[in-house]
Amino acid sequence: MTRNHPHQLPRQPRTASAPSRRAVLGGTALAALALTAGTGPASAATGAPGAAWPTEFPLPDGFLPEGITIGSKPYAYMGSRANGAVYRTDLRTGEGAVLYPGETGTAAVGVELDEDGLLYVAGGGGGSARVLDTRTGRLVATYQPTPATGHFINDVILLGDRAWFTDSRDSVLYGVPRGRARAAGGREEIRSLPLGGDWVQTPEVNNANGIVTAPGGRGLIVVSSQPGRLYHVELTTGHATEIALKGAADVANGDGLLRLGRTLYVVQNRLNLISVFALDAGLRSATLRRTITDPRFDVPTTVARWDDRLYLVNARFTTPQTPETTFNGVAVPL
């Protein structure tokens, strides 16, 4: 799933907050959100100076989270596999509400927030790529890069003038137009980028999953969940070069990616860990430096960064996924 912007975010003051409580889906939650999370500069939360922000926050029961993204303000945006809803949490307090209520028959898997407030959403098995306006909570564009069956639009990253989406069931990346004017027009074609070179497509399993930009904007890095490989993809040709792993046999169950400089964080969902790799200058190899785990991990899928923390959502794939199933997000030190 998703990662976040690769550049360093500014350090923000931390203050205490009231205990978080479980929010529920509904219009009243959206109204409350509008009062607490604007698009202007983030302000410090009230409370005792110096106290830590919460390291865990609730999501609505039955939400089925998978993607998470954080922009230049301390708000996490998370998508729902249940109905395509998007939930926004204030990291300073752990409190949140529904930004977009979703629609029956849709899903929100990977998500990525742009600097202009547009949120790009991978539509999962429905094969869609949608664009939401986080300032209004409204859907502004819907693209259909694949048929509605036989594909799985899984994750998304922003590079240049397009948002690039992975399809876990096909060896193709899809680029949809990026930006408010282009999304509003809705007339530009989707770019299809077939994957070649070293890319191996295994039938009937999830292949391309998490995606990030390569250092210096030199294409993209994609993880194939099964059997667990990393690839550097050239945007001009789609040529994929496998990145040799050192210190690890594979990145099985590789899901969300995050890149900070030449450090690559790979979430391995069912293994309940994050593997941290150092990329070499030529993007030919990745050396395992350490792993991160936490007893609160319960099949985390994607990761985003704020300040000196990593934020993840627990998809809980090994737990029955019912309307009563509880879900949460957790933070661990960077």
One Martini backbone bead per residue (centre of mass of N, CA, C, O) as a GRO file, in nm:
protein
  334
    1MET     BB    1   0.097   0.034  -0.018
    2THR     BB    2   0.143   0.316   0.133
    3ARG     BB    3   0.326   0.602   0.222
    4ASN     BB    4   0.502   0.892   0.129
    5HIS     BB    5   0.667   1.157   0.139
    6PRO     BB    6   1.024   1.172   0.103
    7HIS     BB    7   1.045   1.415   0.256
    8GLN     BB    8   1.112   1.625   0.502
    9LEU     BB    9   0.946   1.699   0.784
   10PRO     BB   10   0.844   1.910   1.004
   11ARG     BB   11   0.882   1.984   1.319
   12GLN     BB   12   0.651   1.937   1.584
   13PRO     BB   13   0.475   2.017   1.833
   14ARG     BB   14   0.401   1.866   2.156
   15THR     BB   15   0.091   1.766   2.303
   16ALA     BB   16  -0.161   1.707   2.484
   17SER     BB   17  -0.455   1.490   2.523
   18ALA     BB   18  -0.737   1.358   2.498
   19PRO     BB   19  -0.891   1.084   2.500
   20SER     BB   20  -0.976   0.861   2.284
   21ARG     BB   21  -1.258   0.779   2.066
   22ARG     BB   22  -1.491   0.614   1.908
   23ALA     BB   23  -1.586   0.645   1.588
   24VAL     BB   24  -1.851   0.703   1.355
   25LEU     BB   25  -2.038   0.668   1.095
   26GLY     BB   26  -2.127   0.996   0.963
   27GLY     BB   27  -2.239   1.318   0.939
   28THR     BB   28  -2.154   1.423   1.220
   29ALA     BB   29  -1.855   1.359   1.186
   30LEU     BB   30  -1.805   1.545   0.945
   31ALA     BB   31  -1.876   1.807   1.090
   32ALA     BB   32  -1.657   1.785   1.307
   33LEU     BB   33  -1.415   1.780   1.116
   34ALA     BB   34  -1.446   2.071   0.997
   35LEU     BB   35  -1.360   2.201   1.281
   36THR     BB   36  -1.059   2.044   1.313
   37ALA     BB   37  -0.982   2.017   0.977
   38GLY     BB   38  -0.808   2.203   0.787
   39THR     BB   39  -0.596   2.360   0.526
   40GLY     BB   40  -0.425   2.495   0.705
   41PRO     BB   41  -0.219   2.544   0.937
   42ALA     BB   42  -0.110   2.377   1.192
   43SER     BB   43  -0.204   2.346   1.522
   44ALA     BB   44  -0.172   2.325   1.841
   45ALA     BB   45  -0.250   2.137   2.089
   46THR     BB   46  -0.406   2.100   2.372
   47GLY     BB   47  -0.214   2.112   2.674
   48ALA     BB   48   0.057   1.973   2.803
   49PRO     BB   49   0.363   2.046   2.772
   50GLY     BB   50   0.556   1.765   2.629
   51ALA     BB   51   0.356   1.572   2.559
   52ALA     BB   52   0.255   1.299   2.401
   53TRP     BB   53   0.138   1.162   2.147
   54PRO     BB   54  -0.045   0.931   2.033
   55THR     BB   55   0.017   0.564   1.951
   56GLU     BB   56  -0.305   0.532   1.934
   57PHE     BB   57  -0.600   0.469   1.722
   58PRO     BB   58  -0.921   0.469   1.626
   59LEU     BB   59  -1.158   0.292   1.437
   60PRO     BB   60  -1.416   0.192   1.293
   61ASP     BB   61  -1.621  -0.044   1.298
   62GLY     BB   62  -1.571  -0.226   1.004
   63PHE     BB   63  -1.365  -0.059   0.811
   64LEU     BB   64  -1.124  -0.188   0.664
   65PRO     BB   65  -0.821  -0.118   0.654
   66GLU     BB   66  -0.508  -0.011   0.450
   67GLY     BB   67  -0.462   0.287   0.394
   68ILE     BB   68  -0.197   0.549   0.431
   69THR     BB   69  -0.172   0.915   0.475
   70ILE     BB   70   0.062   1.202   0.491
   71GLY     BB   71   0.123   1.526   0.498
   72SER     BB   72   0.198   1.863   0.610
   73LYS     BB   73  -0.006   1.760   0.823
   74PRO     BB   74  -0.143   1.610   1.128
   75TYR     BB   75  -0.294   1.396   0.908
   76ALA     BB   76  -0.472   1.100   0.866
   77TYR     BB   77  -0.542   0.890   0.581
   78MET     BB   78  -0.807   0.640   0.542
   79GLY     BB   79  -0.907   0.341   0.394
   80SER     BB   80  -1.194   0.143   0.280
   81ARG     BB   81  -1.296  -0.186   0.194
   82ALA     BB   82  -1.607  -0.178   0.245
   83ASN     BB   83  -1.693   0.143   0.091
   84GLY     BB   84  -1.467   0.379   0.030
   85ALA     BB   85  -1.392   0.520   0.269
   86VAL     BB   86  -1.273   0.819   0.451
   87TYR     BB   87  -1.042   0.876   0.715
   88ARG     BB   88  -0.968   1.128   0.973
   89THR     BB   89  -0.672   1.196   1.175
   90ASP     BB   90  -0.553   1.345   1.460
   91LEU     BB   91  -0.233   1.306   1.584
   92ARG     BB   92  -0.256   1.484   1.852
   93THR     BB   93  -0.536   1.311   1.960
   94GLY     BB   94  -0.681   1.059   1.787
   95GLU     BB   95  -0.902   1.209   1.643
   96GLY     BB   96  -1.199   1.146   1.430
   97ALA     BB   97  -1.343   1.126   1.088
   98VAL     BB   98  -1.542   1.142   0.824
   99LEU     BB   99  -1.481   1.250   0.495
  100TYR     BB  100  -1.585   0.990   0.326
  101PRO     BB  101  -1.858   0.761   0.295
  102GLY     BB  102  -1.896   0.633   0.036
  103GLU     BB  103  -1.985   0.319  -0.149
  104THR     BB  104  -2.146   0.071  -0.253
  105GLY     BB  105  -1.903  -0.142  -0.409
  106THR     BB  106  -1.653  -0.006  -0.285
  107ALA     BB  107  -1.297   0.094  -0.255
  108ALA     BB  108  -1.017   0.174  -0.024
  109VAL     BB  109  -0.687   0.147  -0.038
  110GLY     BB  110  -0.478   0.312  -0.162
  111VAL     BB  111  -0.323   0.628  -0.053
  112GLU     BB  112  -0.271   0.982  -0.175
  113LEU     BB  113  -0.138   1.298  -0.092
  114ASP     BB  114  -0.151   1.612  -0.207
  115GLU     BB  115  -0.065   1.950  -0.191
  116ASP     BB  116  -0.373   2.035  -0.302
  117GLY     BB  117  -0.576   1.810  -0.147
  118LEU     BB  118  -0.559   1.560  -0.312
  119LEU     BB  119  -0.699   1.226  -0.325
  120TYR     BB  120  -0.565   0.914  -0.405
  121VAL     BB  121  -0.755   0.614  -0.506
  122ALA     BB  122  -0.760   0.277  -0.467
  123GLY     BB  123  -1.020   0.034  -0.585
  124GLY     BB  124  -0.937  -0.247  -0.630
  125GLY     BB  125  -1.158  -0.482  -0.764
  126GLY     BB  126  -1.301  -0.243  -0.939
  127GLY     BB  127  -1.061  -0.077  -1.104
  128SER     BB  128  -1.024   0.200  -0.967
  129ALA     BB  129  -0.959   0.569  -0.985
  130ARG     BB  130  -0.966   0.817  -0.738
  131VAL     BB  131  -1.076   1.163  -0.654
  132LEU     BB  132  -1.031   1.369  -0.369
  133ASP     BB  133  -1.149   1.639  -0.170
  134THR     BB  134  -1.031   1.738   0.144
  135ARG     BB  135  -1.187   2.018   0.172
  136THR     BB  136  -1.494   1.872   0.108
  137GLY     BB  137  -1.537   1.547   0.060
  138ARG     BB  138  -1.527   1.516  -0.255
  139LEU     BB  139  -1.586   1.380  -0.558
  140VAL     BB  140  -1.396   1.459  -0.872
  141ALA     BB  141  -1.290   1.164  -0.977
  142THR     BB  142  -1.317   0.888  -1.224
  143TYR     BB  143  -1.135   0.597  -1.300
  144GLN     BB  144  -1.095   0.313  -1.556
  145PRO     BB  145  -0.824   0.118  -1.619
  146THR     BB  146  -1.008  -0.136  -1.562
  147PRO     BB  147  -1.179  -0.381  -1.522
  148ALA     BB  148  -1.408  -0.495  -1.264
  149THR     BB  149  -1.253  -0.765  -1.331
  150GLY     BB  150  -0.939  -0.930  -1.266
  151HIS     BB  151  -0.853  -0.694  -1.069
  152PHE     BB  152  -0.610  -0.484  -0.852
  153ILE     BB  153  -0.615  -0.176  -0.720
  154ASN     BB  154  -0.371  -0.094  -0.467
  155ASP     BB  155  -0.166   0.149  -0.537
  156VAL     BB  156  -0.006   0.487  -0.478
  157ILE     BB  157   0.176   0.747  -0.663
  158LEU     BB  158   0.363   1.051  -0.706
  159LEU     BB  159   0.466   1.162  -1.047
  160GLY     BB  160   0.459   1.438  -1.175
  161ASP     BB  161   0.157   1.433  -1.382
  162ARG     BB  162   0.106   1.161  -1.203
  163ALA     BB  163  -0.077   0.883  -1.092
  164TRP     BB  164   0.044   0.570  -0.968
  165PHE     BB  165  -0.076   0.237  -1.030
  166THR     BB  166  -0.140  -0.075  -0.909
  167ASP     BB  167  -0.168  -0.425  -1.030
  168SER     BB  168  -0.187  -0.735  -0.876
  169ARG     BB  169  -0.312  -0.894  -1.161
  170ASP     BB  170  -0.103  -0.714  -1.332
  171SER     BB  171   0.167  -0.604  -1.561
  172VAL     BB  172   0.058  -0.295  -1.474
  173LEU     BB  173   0.071   0.050  -1.495
  174TYR     BB  174  -0.114   0.351  -1.386
  175GLY     BB  175  -0.173   0.681  -1.529
  176VAL     BB  176  -0.313   0.962  -1.387
  177PRO     BB  177  -0.415   1.260  -1.371
  178ARG     BB  178  -0.274   1.553  -1.221
  179GLY     BB  179  -0.479   1.772  -1.070
  180ARG     BB  180  -0.739   1.988  -1.065
  181ALA     BB  181  -0.781   2.060  -1.365
  182ARG     BB  182  -0.756   1.766  -1.476
  183ALA     BB  183  -0.979   1.632  -1.303
  184ALA     BB  184  -1.213   1.817  -1.398
  185GLY     BB  185  -1.198   1.744  -1.701
  186GLY     BB  186  -1.161   1.420  -1.769
  187ARG     BB  187  -0.998   1.383  -2.077
  188GLU     BB  188  -0.756   1.234  -2.006
  189GLU     BB  189  -0.550   0.987  -2.051
  190ILE     BB  190  -0.457   0.682  -1.965
  191ARG     BB  191  -0.159   0.534  -1.864
  192SER     BB  192   0.007   0.251  -1.987
  193LEU     BB  193   0.258   0.029  -1.809
  194PRO     BB  194   0.428  -0.218  -1.901
  195LEU     BB  195   0.600  -0.488  -1.762
  196GLY     BB  196   0.944  -0.569  -1.778
  197GLY     BB  197   1.213  -0.759  -1.788
  198ASP     BB  198   1.232  -0.897  -1.463
  199TRP     BB  199   0.947  -0.939  -1.453
  200VAL     BB  200   0.721  -1.141  -1.244
  201GLN     BB  201   0.414  -1.317  -1.315
  202THR     BB  202   0.187  -1.452  -1.087
  203PRO     BB  203  -0.067  -1.646  -1.077
  204GLU     BB  204  -0.333  -1.595  -0.842
  205VAL     BB  205  -0.171  -1.349  -0.719
  206ASN     BB  206  -0.008  -1.105  -0.554
  207ASN     BB  207   0.192  -0.865  -0.680
  208ALA     BB  208   0.167  -0.572  -0.725
  209ASN     BB  209   0.186  -0.312  -0.479
  210GLY     BB  210   0.383  -0.129  -0.361
  211ILE     BB  211   0.473   0.234  -0.406
  212VAL     BB  212   0.756   0.436  -0.514
  213THR     BB  213   0.987   0.657  -0.545
  214ALA     BB  214   1.281   0.719  -0.669
  215PRO     BB  215   1.565   0.848  -0.641
  216GLY     BB  216   1.547   1.148  -0.814
  217GLY     BB  217   1.302   1.046  -1.001
  218ARG     BB  218   1.397   0.739  -1.105
  219GLY     BB  219   1.118   0.643  -1.095
  220LEU     BB  220   1.023   0.322  -0.959
  221ILE     BB  221   0.912   0.132  -0.670
  222VAL     BB  222   0.831  -0.222  -0.650
  223VAL     BB  223   0.630  -0.462  -0.489
  224SER     BB  224   0.622  -0.816  -0.477
  225SER     BB  225   0.457  -1.019  -0.268
  226GLN     BB  226   0.475  -1.271  -0.479
  227PRO     BB  227   0.767  -1.381  -0.345
  228GLY     BB  228   0.936  -1.111  -0.274
  229ARG     BB  229   1.003  -0.829  -0.458
  230LEU     BB  230   1.219  -0.584  -0.601
  231TYR     BB  231   1.166  -0.290  -0.817
  232HIS     BB  232   1.293  -0.103  -1.092
  233VAL     BB  233   1.110   0.149  -1.275
  234GLU     BB  234   1.075   0.268  -1.592
  235LEU     BB  235   0.877   0.518  -1.735
  236THR     BB  236   0.943   0.498  -2.047
  237THR     BB  237   0.928   0.150  -2.063
  238GLY     BB  238   0.885  -0.057  -1.798
  239HIS     BB  239   1.146  -0.143  -1.700
  240ALA     BB  240   1.245  -0.413  -1.482
  241THR     BB  241   1.464  -0.415  -1.199
  242GLU     BB  242   1.600  -0.615  -0.990
  243ILE     BB  243   1.651  -0.596  -0.643
  244ALA     BB  244   1.900  -0.691  -0.459
  245LEU     BB  245   1.922  -0.883  -0.172
  246LYS     BB  246   2.067  -0.806   0.154
  247GLY     BB  247   1.995  -1.007   0.438
  248ALA     BB  248   1.759  -1.122   0.246
  249ALA     BB  249   1.558  -1.338   0.067
  250ASP     BB  250   1.296  -1.155   0.111
  251VAL     BB  251   0.950  -0.982   0.079
  252ALA     BB  252   0.725  -1.127   0.201
  253ASN     BB  253   0.428  -0.963   0.209
  254GLY     BB  254   0.459  -0.715   0.057
  255ASP     BB  255   0.345  -0.379   0.079
  256GLY     BB  256   0.408  -0.115   0.204
  257LEU     BB  257   0.583   0.190   0.120
  258LEU     BB  258   0.889   0.372   0.227
  259ARG     BB  259   1.080   0.670   0.144
  260LEU     BB  260   1.406   0.789   0.281
  261GLY     BB  261   1.585   0.845   0.055
  262ARG     BB  262   1.782   0.539   0.082
  263THR     BB  263   1.541   0.448   0.263
  264LEU     BB  264   1.356   0.137   0.293
  265TYR     BB  265   1.021   0.061   0.373
  266VAL     BB  266   0.882  -0.272   0.447
  267VAL     BB  267   0.575  -0.410   0.460
  268GLN     BB  268   0.499  -0.725   0.633
  269ASN     BB  269   0.206  -0.810   0.716
  270ARG     BB  270   0.189  -1.124   0.828
  271LEU     BB  271   0.474  -1.067   0.990
  272ASN     BB  272   0.475  -0.806   1.163
  273LEU     BB  273   0.673  -0.611   0.979
  274ILE     BB  274   0.965  -0.400   0.921
  275SER     BB  275   1.182  -0.350   0.657
  276VAL     BB  276   1.516  -0.208   0.647
  277PHE     BB  277   1.666  -0.044   0.370
  278ALA     BB  278   1.960   0.002   0.173
  279LEU     BB  279   2.022   0.185  -0.102
  280ASP     BB  280   2.187   0.201  -0.371
  281ALA     BB  281   2.282   0.429  -0.608
  282GLY     BB  282   2.182   0.221  -0.858
  283LEU     BB  283   1.943   0.028  -0.769
  284ARG     BB  284   2.057  -0.287  -0.734
  285SER     BB  285   2.048  -0.273  -0.410
  286ALA     BB  286   1.941  -0.414  -0.079
  287THR     BB  287   2.014  -0.356   0.264
  288LEU     BB  288   1.969  -0.497   0.559
  289ARG     BB  289   1.947  -0.326   0.879
  290ARG     BB  290   1.642  -0.376   0.989
  291THR     BB  291   1.373  -0.434   1.222
  292ILE     BB  292   1.016  -0.378   1.281
  293THR     BB  293   0.828  -0.422   1.583
  294ASP     BB  294   0.499  -0.494   1.747
  295PRO     BB  295   0.248  -0.603   1.959
  296ARG     BB  296   0.026  -0.420   1.790
  297PHE     BB  297   0.053  -0.582   1.554
  298ASP     BB  298  -0.222  -0.662   1.295
  299VAL     BB  299  -0.164  -0.664   1.002
  300PRO     BB  300   0.005  -0.454   0.855
  301THR     BB  301   0.009  -0.259   0.544
  302THR     BB  302   0.079   0.051   0.597
  303VAL     BB  303   0.288   0.359   0.560
  304ALA     BB  304   0.365   0.658   0.750
  305ARG     BB  305   0.507   0.991   0.804
  306TRP     BB  306   0.582   1.167   1.122
  307ASP     BB  307   0.855   1.277   1.189
  308ASP     BB  308   0.957   1.023   1.438
  309ARG     BB  309   0.724   0.852   1.288
  310LEU     BB  310   0.530   0.559   1.236
  311TYR     BB  311   0.231   0.488   1.052
  312LEU     BB  312  -0.027   0.237   1.103
  313VAL     BB  313  -0.246  -0.013   0.979
  314ASN     BB  314  -0.477  -0.262   1.088
  315ALA     BB  315  -0.625  -0.523   0.901
  316ARG     BB  316  -0.676  -0.813   1.020
  317PHE     BB  317  -0.684  -1.077   0.825
  318THR     BB  318  -0.697  -1.307   1.072
  319THR     BB  319  -0.972  -1.172   1.120
  320PRO     BB  320  -1.285  -1.136   1.133
  321GLN     BB  321  -1.478  -0.946   0.884
  322THR     BB  322  -1.683  -0.740   1.053
  323PRO     BB  323  -1.890  -0.488   1.172
  324GLU     BB  324  -1.748  -0.551   1.476
  325THR     BB  325  -1.469  -0.506   1.402
  326THR     BB  326  -1.176  -0.391   1.521
  327PHE     BB  327  -0.979  -0.084   1.469
  328ASN     BB  328  -0.638   0.051   1.401
  329GLY     BB  329  -0.375   0.273   1.485
  330VAL     BB  330  -0.011   0.301   1.478
  331ALA     BB  331   0.293   0.398   1.654
  332VAL     BB  332   0.644   0.425   1.571
  333PRO     BB  333   0.959   0.455   1.572
  334LEU     BB  334   1.190   0.555   1.323
   0.00000   0.00000   0.00000
